[in-house]
PDB file of C-alpha atoms in Angstrom:
ATOM      1  CA  MET A  11     -18.645  57.724 -15.870  1.00 44.00           C
ATOM      2  CA  SER A  12     -17.548  60.489 -12.853  1.00 46.00           C
ATOM      3  CA  SER A  13     -21.449  60.777 -12.890  1.00 61.00           C
ATOM      4  CA  ASN A  14     -22.055  57.309 -11.892  1.00 81.00           C
ATOM      5  CA  PRO A  15     -20.848  56.847  -8.096  1.00 83.00           C
ATOM      6  CA  LEU A  16     -20.862  53.118  -8.359  1.00 85.00           C
ATOM      7  CA  TRP A  17     -18.721  53.144 -11.531  1.00 83.00           C
ATOM      8  CA  SER A  18     -16.313  55.415  -9.864  1.00 88.00           C
ATOM      9  CA  ALA A  19     -16.087  53.206  -6.717  1.00 90.00           C
ATOM     10  CA  THR A  20     -15.337  50.026  -8.865  1.00 92.00           C
ATOM     11  CA  LEU A  21     -11.893  52.333 -10.273  1.00 90.00           C
ATOM     12  CA  ARG A  22     -10.552  52.121  -6.546  1.00 92.00           C
ATOM     13  CA  VAL A  23     -11.094  48.073  -6.312  1.00 95.00           C
ATOM     14  CA  GLY A  24      -8.245  46.200  -6.567  1.00 94.00           C
ATOM     15  CA  GLU A  25      -7.250  42.112  -6.772  1.00 96.00           C
ATOM     16  CA  ALA A  26      -7.140  41.807  -3.664  1.00 95.00           C
ATOM     17  CA  ASP A  27     -10.880  43.053  -2.896  1.00 96.00           C
ATOM     18  CA  LEU A  28     -12.419  40.073  -5.158  1.00 97.00           C
ATOM     19  CA  GLU A  29     -12.137  37.161  -2.581  1.00 96.00           C
ATOM     20  CA  TYR A  30     -14.495  39.102  -0.715  1.00 97.00           C
ATOM     21  CA  MET A  31     -16.742  39.737  -3.418  1.00 98.00           C
ATOM     22  CA  ALA A  32     -17.706  35.990  -4.482  1.00 98.00           C
ATOM     23  CA  LEU A  33     -20.245  34.385  -2.507  1.00 98.00           C
ATOM     24  CA  GLU A  34     -19.792  32.154   0.305  1.00 97.00           C
ATOM     25  CA  ALA A  35     -21.395  29.261   1.387  1.00 95.00           C
ATOM     26  CA  GLY A  36     -23.817  31.006   3.711  1.00 94.00           C
ATOM     27  CA  ASP A  37     -24.797  33.490   0.794  1.00 95.00           C
ATOM     28  CA  LEU A  38     -26.054  30.878  -1.606  1.00 96.00           C
ATOM     29  CA  PRO A  39     -29.729  30.347  -2.454  1.00 96.00           C
ATOM     30  CA  GLU A  40     -31.695  27.482  -0.695  1.00 95.00           C
ATOM     31  CA  GLU A  41     -31.133  25.078  -3.344  1.00 94.00           C
ATOM     32  CA  LEU A  42     -27.453  25.024  -2.670  1.00 95.00           C
ATOM     33  CA  ARG A  43     -27.369  25.229   1.086  1.00 91.00           C
ATOM     34  CA  GLY A  44     -25.566  22.494   2.370  1.00 90.00           C
ATOM     35  CA  TYR A  45     -22.731  22.489  -0.266  1.00 95.00           C
ATOM     36  CA  GLN A  46     -19.701  22.223   0.410  1.00 95.00           C
ATOM     37  CA  LEU A  47     -16.344  24.341  -0.822  1.00 97.00           C
ATOM     38  CA  ALA A  48     -14.544  22.210  -3.406  1.00 96.00           C
ATOM     39  CA  ARG A  49     -11.777  25.354  -5.064  1.00 95.00           C
ATOM     40  CA  GLU A  50     -11.407  28.689  -4.405  1.00 97.00           C
ATOM     41  CA  GLY A  51      -8.540  31.179  -5.457  1.00 97.00           C
ATOM     42  CA  PRO A  52      -7.410  33.826  -7.542  1.00 97.00           C
ATOM     43  CA  LEU A  53      -7.944  32.839 -11.332  1.00 96.00           C
ATOM     44  CA  ASP A  54      -5.047  35.046 -13.581  1.00 96.00           C
ATOM     45  CA  ASN A  55      -5.044  35.303 -17.239  1.00 96.00           C
ATOM     46  CA  GLN A  56      -3.124  31.883 -18.220  1.00 96.00           C
ATOM     47  CA  GLU A  57      -5.397  29.770 -15.708  1.00 95.00           C
ATOM     48  CA  LEU A  58      -8.218  31.045 -17.227  1.00 94.00           C
ATOM     49  CA  ALA A  59      -6.954  30.213 -20.805  1.00 94.00           C
ATOM     50  CA  GLU A  60      -5.572  27.046 -20.093  1.00 92.00           C
ATOM     51  CA  ASN A  61      -9.355  25.938 -18.739  1.00 88.00           C
ATOM     52  CA  GLY A  62     -11.426  27.550 -21.568  1.00 87.00           C
ATOM     53  CA  PHE A  63     -11.892  26.664 -25.108  1.00 89.00           C
ATOM     54  CA  LYS A  64      -9.176  25.545 -27.375  1.00 87.00           C
ATOM     55  CA  GLY A  65      -7.057  27.822 -29.137  1.00 87.00           C
ATOM     56  CA  ASN A  66      -7.269  30.944 -25.662  1.00 92.00           C
ATOM     57  CA  THR A  67      -4.336  32.349 -24.434  1.00 94.00           C
ATOM     58  CA  ALA A  68      -3.367  34.475 -21.987  1.00 96.00           C
ATOM     59  CA  ASP A  69      -2.371  37.158 -24.137  1.00 96.00           C
ATOM     60  CA  ARG A  70      -5.526  37.117 -25.770  1.00 96.00           C
ATOM     61  CA  PHE A  71      -7.397  37.976 -22.319  1.00 97.00           C
ATOM     62  CA  ARG A  72      -4.973  40.343 -21.498  1.00 97.00           C
ATOM     63  CA  GLN A  73      -5.839  42.634 -24.693  1.00 97.00           C
ATOM     64  CA  ALA A  74      -9.380  42.268 -23.851  1.00 97.00           C
ATOM     65  CA  GLY A  75      -8.414  44.283 -20.629  1.00 97.00           C
ATOM     66  CA  ARG A  76      -8.960  41.482 -17.797  1.00 98.00           C
ATOM     67  CA  VAL A  77      -6.629  42.222 -15.181  1.00 97.00           C
ATOM     68  CA  GLY A  78      -7.360  39.087 -13.096  1.00 97.00           C
ATOM     69  CA  GLY A  79     -10.158  37.251 -11.175  1.00 98.00           C
ATOM     70  CA  PHE A  80     -11.406  35.282  -7.623  1.00 98.00           C
ATOM     71  CA  MET A  81     -13.211  32.190  -7.612  1.00 98.00           C
ATOM     72  CA  ARG A  82     -15.291  29.884  -5.386  1.00 98.00           C
ATOM     73  CA  GLU A  83     -17.349  26.743  -6.278  1.00 98.00           C
ATOM     74  CA  PHE A  84     -19.549  24.540  -4.262  1.00 97.00           C
ATOM     75  CA  VAL A  85     -20.728  21.007  -4.641  1.00 96.00           C
ATOM     76  CA  PRO A  86     -22.892  18.576  -2.824  1.00 93.00           C
ATOM     77  CA  THR A  87     -21.615  16.260  -0.051  1.00 87.00           C
ATOM     78  CA  SER A  88     -20.206  12.755  -1.392  1.00 76.00           C
ATOM     79  CA  ASP A  89     -23.512  11.146  -0.269  1.00 72.00           C
ATOM     80  CA  VAL A  90     -25.285  12.535  -3.354  1.00 70.00           C
ATOM     81  CA  SER A  91     -25.707  10.593  -6.156  1.00 72.00           C
ATOM     82  CA  PRO A  92     -24.937  11.813  -9.440  1.00 72.00           C
ATOM     83  CA  ALA A  93     -28.873  11.344 -10.653  1.00 79.00           C
ATOM     84  CA  SER A  94     -30.323  13.751 -13.440  1.00 75.00           C
ATOM     85  CA  GLY A  95     -31.583  16.564 -11.928  1.00 82.00           C
ATOM     86  CA  VAL A  96     -28.570  16.619  -9.669  1.00 90.00           C
ATOM     87  CA  ASN A  97     -26.701  20.533  -9.465  1.00 94.00           C
ATOM     88  CA  PHE A  98     -23.212  18.907  -9.209  1.00 93.00           C
ATOM     89  CA  VAL A  99     -21.663  22.383  -9.041  1.00 95.00           C
ATOM     90  CA  GLY A 100     -22.514  26.116  -8.192  1.00 97.00           C
ATOM     91  CA  ALA A 101     -19.666  29.096  -8.556  1.00 98.00           C
ATOM     92  CA  THR A 102     -19.213  32.551  -8.530  1.00 98.00           C
ATOM     93  CA  VAL A 103     -16.491  34.436 -10.352  1.00 98.00           C
ATOM     94  CA  VAL A 104     -15.743  38.012 -10.237  1.00 98.00           C
ATOM     95  CA  HIS A 105     -13.071  39.553 -12.905  1.00 98.00           C
ATOM     96  CA  LEU A 106     -11.734  42.843 -12.551  1.00 98.00           C
ATOM     97  CA  PHE A 107     -11.053  44.868 -15.988  1.00 98.00           C
ATOM     98  CA  GLU A 108      -9.433  47.611 -17.029  1.00 96.00           C
ATOM     99  CA  ASN A 109     -12.438  49.616 -17.744  1.00 95.00           C
ATOM    100  CA  PRO A 110     -16.126  49.402 -17.963  1.00 95.00           C
ATOM    101  CA  GLU A 111     -16.449  49.195 -21.972  1.00 96.00           C
ATOM    102  CA  GLN A 112     -13.600  45.959 -21.690  1.00 97.00           C
ATOM    103  CA  VAL A 113     -16.506  44.318 -19.625  1.00 97.00           C
ATOM    104  CA  SER A 114     -19.060  44.768 -21.989  1.00 97.00           C
ATOM    105  CA  GLY A 115     -16.796  43.706 -24.524  1.00 97.00           C
ATOM    106  CA  TRP A 116     -15.838  40.448 -23.052  1.00 97.00           C
ATOM    107  CA  MET A 117     -19.506  39.506 -22.516  1.00 97.00           C
ATOM    108  CA  SER A 118     -20.341  40.035 -26.421  1.00 95.00           C
ATOM    109  CA  ASP A 119     -16.896  38.977 -28.255  1.00 95.00           C
ATOM    110  CA  ILE A 120     -15.675  36.450 -25.677  1.00 95.00           C
ATOM    111  CA  PHE A 121     -17.908  34.887 -23.674  1.00 96.00           C
ATOM    112  CA  VAL A 122     -21.020  34.597 -25.834  1.00 96.00           C
ATOM    113  CA  LYS A 123     -19.010  34.294 -29.142  1.00 95.00           C
ATOM    114  CA  ASP A 124     -16.475  31.522 -27.938  1.00 95.00           C
ATOM    115  CA  PHE A 125     -19.773  29.533 -26.290  1.00 95.00           C
ATOM    116  CA  GLU A 126     -21.737  30.119 -29.612  1.00 96.00           C
ATOM    117  CA  ASP A 127     -18.432  29.656 -31.602  1.00 94.00           C
ATOM    118  CA  ASN A 128     -18.130  26.083 -30.195  1.00 93.00           C
ATOM    119  CA  VAL A 129     -21.251  24.381 -30.817  1.00 95.00           C
ATOM    120  CA  GLY A 130     -20.857  20.990 -32.182  1.00 92.00           C
ATOM    121  CA  GLU A 131     -16.882  20.850 -31.231  1.00 90.00           C
ATOM    122  CA  SER A 132     -14.864  18.517 -28.938  1.00 88.00           C
ATOM    123  CA  ILE A 133     -14.445  20.377 -25.673  1.00 84.00           C
ATOM    124  CA  GLY A 134     -12.097  18.218 -24.253  1.00 77.00           C
ATOM    125  CA  SER A 135     -12.542  15.208 -21.441  1.00 77.00           C
ATOM    126  CA  GLY A 136     -15.038  13.177 -24.143  1.00 84.00           C
ATOM    127  CA  GLN A 137     -17.464  16.244 -24.022  1.00 87.00           C
ATOM    128  CA  GLN A 138     -19.000  17.718 -27.326  1.00 93.00           C
ATOM    129  CA  MET A 139     -20.687  20.877 -27.079  1.00 93.00           C
ATOM    130  CA  VAL A 140     -24.356  20.154 -28.171  1.00 96.00           C
ATOM    131  CA  SER A 141     -26.154  23.851 -28.390  1.00 96.00           C
ATOM    132  CA  VAL A 142     -25.896  27.029 -26.324  1.00 97.00           C
ATOM    133  CA  GLN A 143     -29.343  29.172 -25.855  1.00 97.00           C
ATOM    134  CA  ARG A 144     -29.153  32.746 -24.678  1.00 97.00           C
ATOM    135  CA  LEU A 145     -31.227  33.811 -22.024  1.00 97.00           C
ATOM    136  CA  GLU A 146     -32.517  37.378 -20.832  1.00 92.00           C
ATOM    137  CA  PRO A 147     -32.216  37.268 -17.170  1.00 95.00           C
ATOM    138  CA  GLY A 148     -33.986  40.582 -15.380  1.00 94.00           C
ATOM    139  CA  GLY A 149     -33.335  42.569 -12.319  1.00 95.00           C
ATOM    140  CA  PHE A 150     -29.801  43.865 -12.643  1.00 97.00           C
ATOM    141  CA  TYR A 151     -28.515  47.148 -12.242  1.00 94.00           C
ATOM    142  CA  ASP A 152     -26.459  47.028 -15.855  1.00 94.00           C
ATOM    143  CA  GLU A 153     -25.637  44.832 -18.663  1.00 96.00           C
ATOM    144  CA  VAL A 154     -26.747  41.413 -18.340  1.00 98.00           C
ATOM    145  CA  VAL A 155     -26.054  38.437 -20.440  1.00 98.00           C
ATOM    146  CA  GLY A 156     -26.647  34.874 -19.904  1.00 98.00           C
ATOM    147  CA  LEU A 157     -26.600  31.138 -21.620  1.00 98.00           C
ATOM    148  CA  TYR A 158     -28.083  27.678 -21.135  1.00 98.00           C
ATOM    149  CA  VAL A 159     -25.467  25.177 -22.305  1.00 97.00           C
ATOM    150  CA  LEU A 160     -26.048  21.409 -23.121  1.00 97.00           C
ATOM    151  CA  GLN A 161     -22.697  18.977 -23.295  1.00 94.00           C
ATOM    152  CA  GLY A 162     -23.017  15.418 -24.262  1.00 93.00           C
ATOM    153  CA  GLY A 163     -20.347  12.478 -23.463  1.00 86.00           C
ATOM    154  CA  PRO A 164     -19.812   9.050 -22.334  1.00 85.00           C
ATOM    155  CA  ALA A 165     -21.942   9.249 -19.428  1.00 81.00           C
ATOM    156  CA  GLY A 166     -25.103  11.462 -21.049  1.00 90.00           C
ATOM    157  CA  LEU A 167     -25.770  15.284 -21.089  1.00 93.00           C
ATOM    158  CA  LEU A 168     -24.914  17.721 -18.585  1.00 94.00           C
ATOM    159  CA  SER A 169     -26.134  21.460 -18.508  1.00 95.00           C
ATOM    160  CA  SER A 170     -24.701  24.595 -17.238  1.00 96.00           C
ATOM    161  CA  THR A 171     -26.299  27.738 -16.654  1.00 98.00           C
ATOM    162  CA  VAL A 172     -24.567  30.354 -16.962  1.00 98.00           C
ATOM    163  CA  ILE A 173     -25.030  34.752 -16.317  1.00 98.00           C
ATOM    164  CA  ASP A 174     -22.669  37.389 -16.748  1.00 98.00           C
ATOM    165  CA  PHE A 175     -23.422  40.983 -15.332  1.00 98.00           C
ATOM    166  CA  ARG A 176     -21.506  44.000 -15.321  1.00 97.00           C
ATOM    167  CA  VAL A 177     -21.086  46.399 -12.568  1.00 97.00           C
ATOM    168  CA  GLY A 178     -18.330  49.308 -13.621  1.00 95.00           C
ATOM    169  CA  ARG A 179     -15.275  47.545 -14.154  1.00 96.00           C
ATOM    170  CA  LEU A 180     -16.283  44.262 -12.615  1.00 98.00           C
ATOM    171  CA  LEU A 181     -18.080  41.568 -14.241  1.00 98.00           C
ATOM    172  CA  GLY A 182     -20.158  38.977 -12.394  1.00 98.00           C
ATOM    173  CA  VAL A 183     -20.345  35.222 -13.093  1.00 98.00           C
ATOM    174  CA  ALA A 184     -22.934  33.074 -11.718  1.00 98.00           C
ATOM    175  CA  PHE A 185     -22.450  29.250 -12.779  1.00 98.00           C
ATOM    176  CA  VAL A 186     -24.766  26.190 -12.467  1.00 97.00           C
ATOM    177  CA  GLY A 187     -24.336  22.787 -13.520  1.00 96.00           C
ATOM    178  CA  SER A 188     -26.477  19.815 -13.711  1.00 95.00           C
ATOM    179  CA  VAL A 189     -27.024  16.318 -15.006  1.00 94.00           C
ATOM    180  CA  GLY A 190     -29.353  15.759 -17.379  1.00 94.00           C
ATOM    181  CA  GLU A 191     -31.150  18.628 -19.509  1.00 94.00           C
ATOM    182  CA  HIS A 192     -32.148  21.230 -17.051  1.00 93.00           C
ATOM    183  CA  ASP A 193     -32.556  25.058 -17.716  1.00 94.00           C
ATOM    184  CA  ARG A 194     -31.381  26.742 -14.352  1.00 96.00           C
ATOM    185  CA  SER A 195     -31.916  30.278 -15.004  1.00 97.00           C
ATOM    186  CA  GLU A 196     -34.109  30.702 -12.044  1.00 97.00           C
ATOM    187  CA  LEU A 197     -31.514  29.461  -9.658  1.00 97.00           C
ATOM    188  CA  ALA A 198     -28.737  31.311 -11.428  1.00 98.00           C
ATOM    189  CA  THR A 199     -30.235  34.607 -11.444  1.00 98.00           C
ATOM    190  CA  GLU A 200     -30.558  34.474  -7.916  1.00 98.00           C
ATOM    191  CA  MET A 201     -26.975  33.408  -7.073  1.00 98.00           C
ATOM    192  CA  ALA A 202     -26.086  36.591  -9.870  1.00 98.00           C
ATOM    193  CA  LEU A 203     -28.260  39.092  -7.972  1.00 98.00           C
ATOM    194  CA  ALA A 204     -26.875  37.862  -4.560  1.00 98.00           C
ATOM    195  CA  LEU A 205     -23.158  38.110  -6.162  1.00 98.00           C
ATOM    196  CA  GLU A 206     -24.515  41.693  -7.545  1.00 98.00           C
ATOM    197  CA  LYS A 207     -25.236  42.986  -4.443  1.00 96.00           C
ATOM    198  CA  ARG A 208     -22.294  41.815  -2.671  1.00 97.00           C
ATOM    199  CA  ILE A 209     -19.987  43.176  -5.187  1.00 97.00           C
ATOM    200  CA  VAL A 210     -21.900  46.764  -4.918  1.00 96.00           C
ATOM    201  CA  GLN A 211     -21.555  46.177  -1.014  1.00 95.00           C
ATOM    202  CA  VAL A 212     -17.684  45.736  -1.481  1.00 96.00           C
ATOM    203  CA  ALA A 213     -17.177  48.341  -4.078  1.00 95.00           C
ATOM    204  CA  LEU A 214     -18.380  50.986  -1.923  1.00 92.00           C
ATOM    205  CA  GLY A 215     -16.342  50.006   1.170  1.00 87.00           C
ATOM    206  CA  GLY A 216     -18.351  47.792   3.170  1.00 70.00           C
ATOM    207  CA  ARG A 217     -17.016  43.719   3.821  1.00 64.00           C
TER     208      ARG A 217
END
């Protein structure tokens, strides 16, 4: 790992640096410009487990090497109606791990596996996981995996397009949620590439 300057730089990254990596409103793709900040803040293992799939625990995430994270989430202004095709949320998250190998393990053994294992299951709030499709996003510096997820409930279908990518011991995540059955691979990839660029800048000492 010492032969890779970027990976080495991520060894110096601490939890306090993560908020400078998650995308700000001005960094969002054109399609999400004008969206307003809904939530932002640190994301510890306990909170991640409570908001994830049933059965997840903070201890499972600690065992997987996750140290902590930071998320920033944007939504349309209140005058946008929730019609089919509307992107109702765009978010980025940066997770910090003890080492790069654990990032890779998380992507396959937790991110992808948990979604695929929950197809057909109830995921709370009257929602059921309908389908999960793997994506193959391109243009990233290192390992990357994407998922297009459909969930259904009383109000109809919702789509989630999620891209996870590795930068040393950091995991970047870009997420787009849409009303109806809409694959947002291009938009999520654009967000993820902007996030990757920002992560690299901060890791190498720039803010």
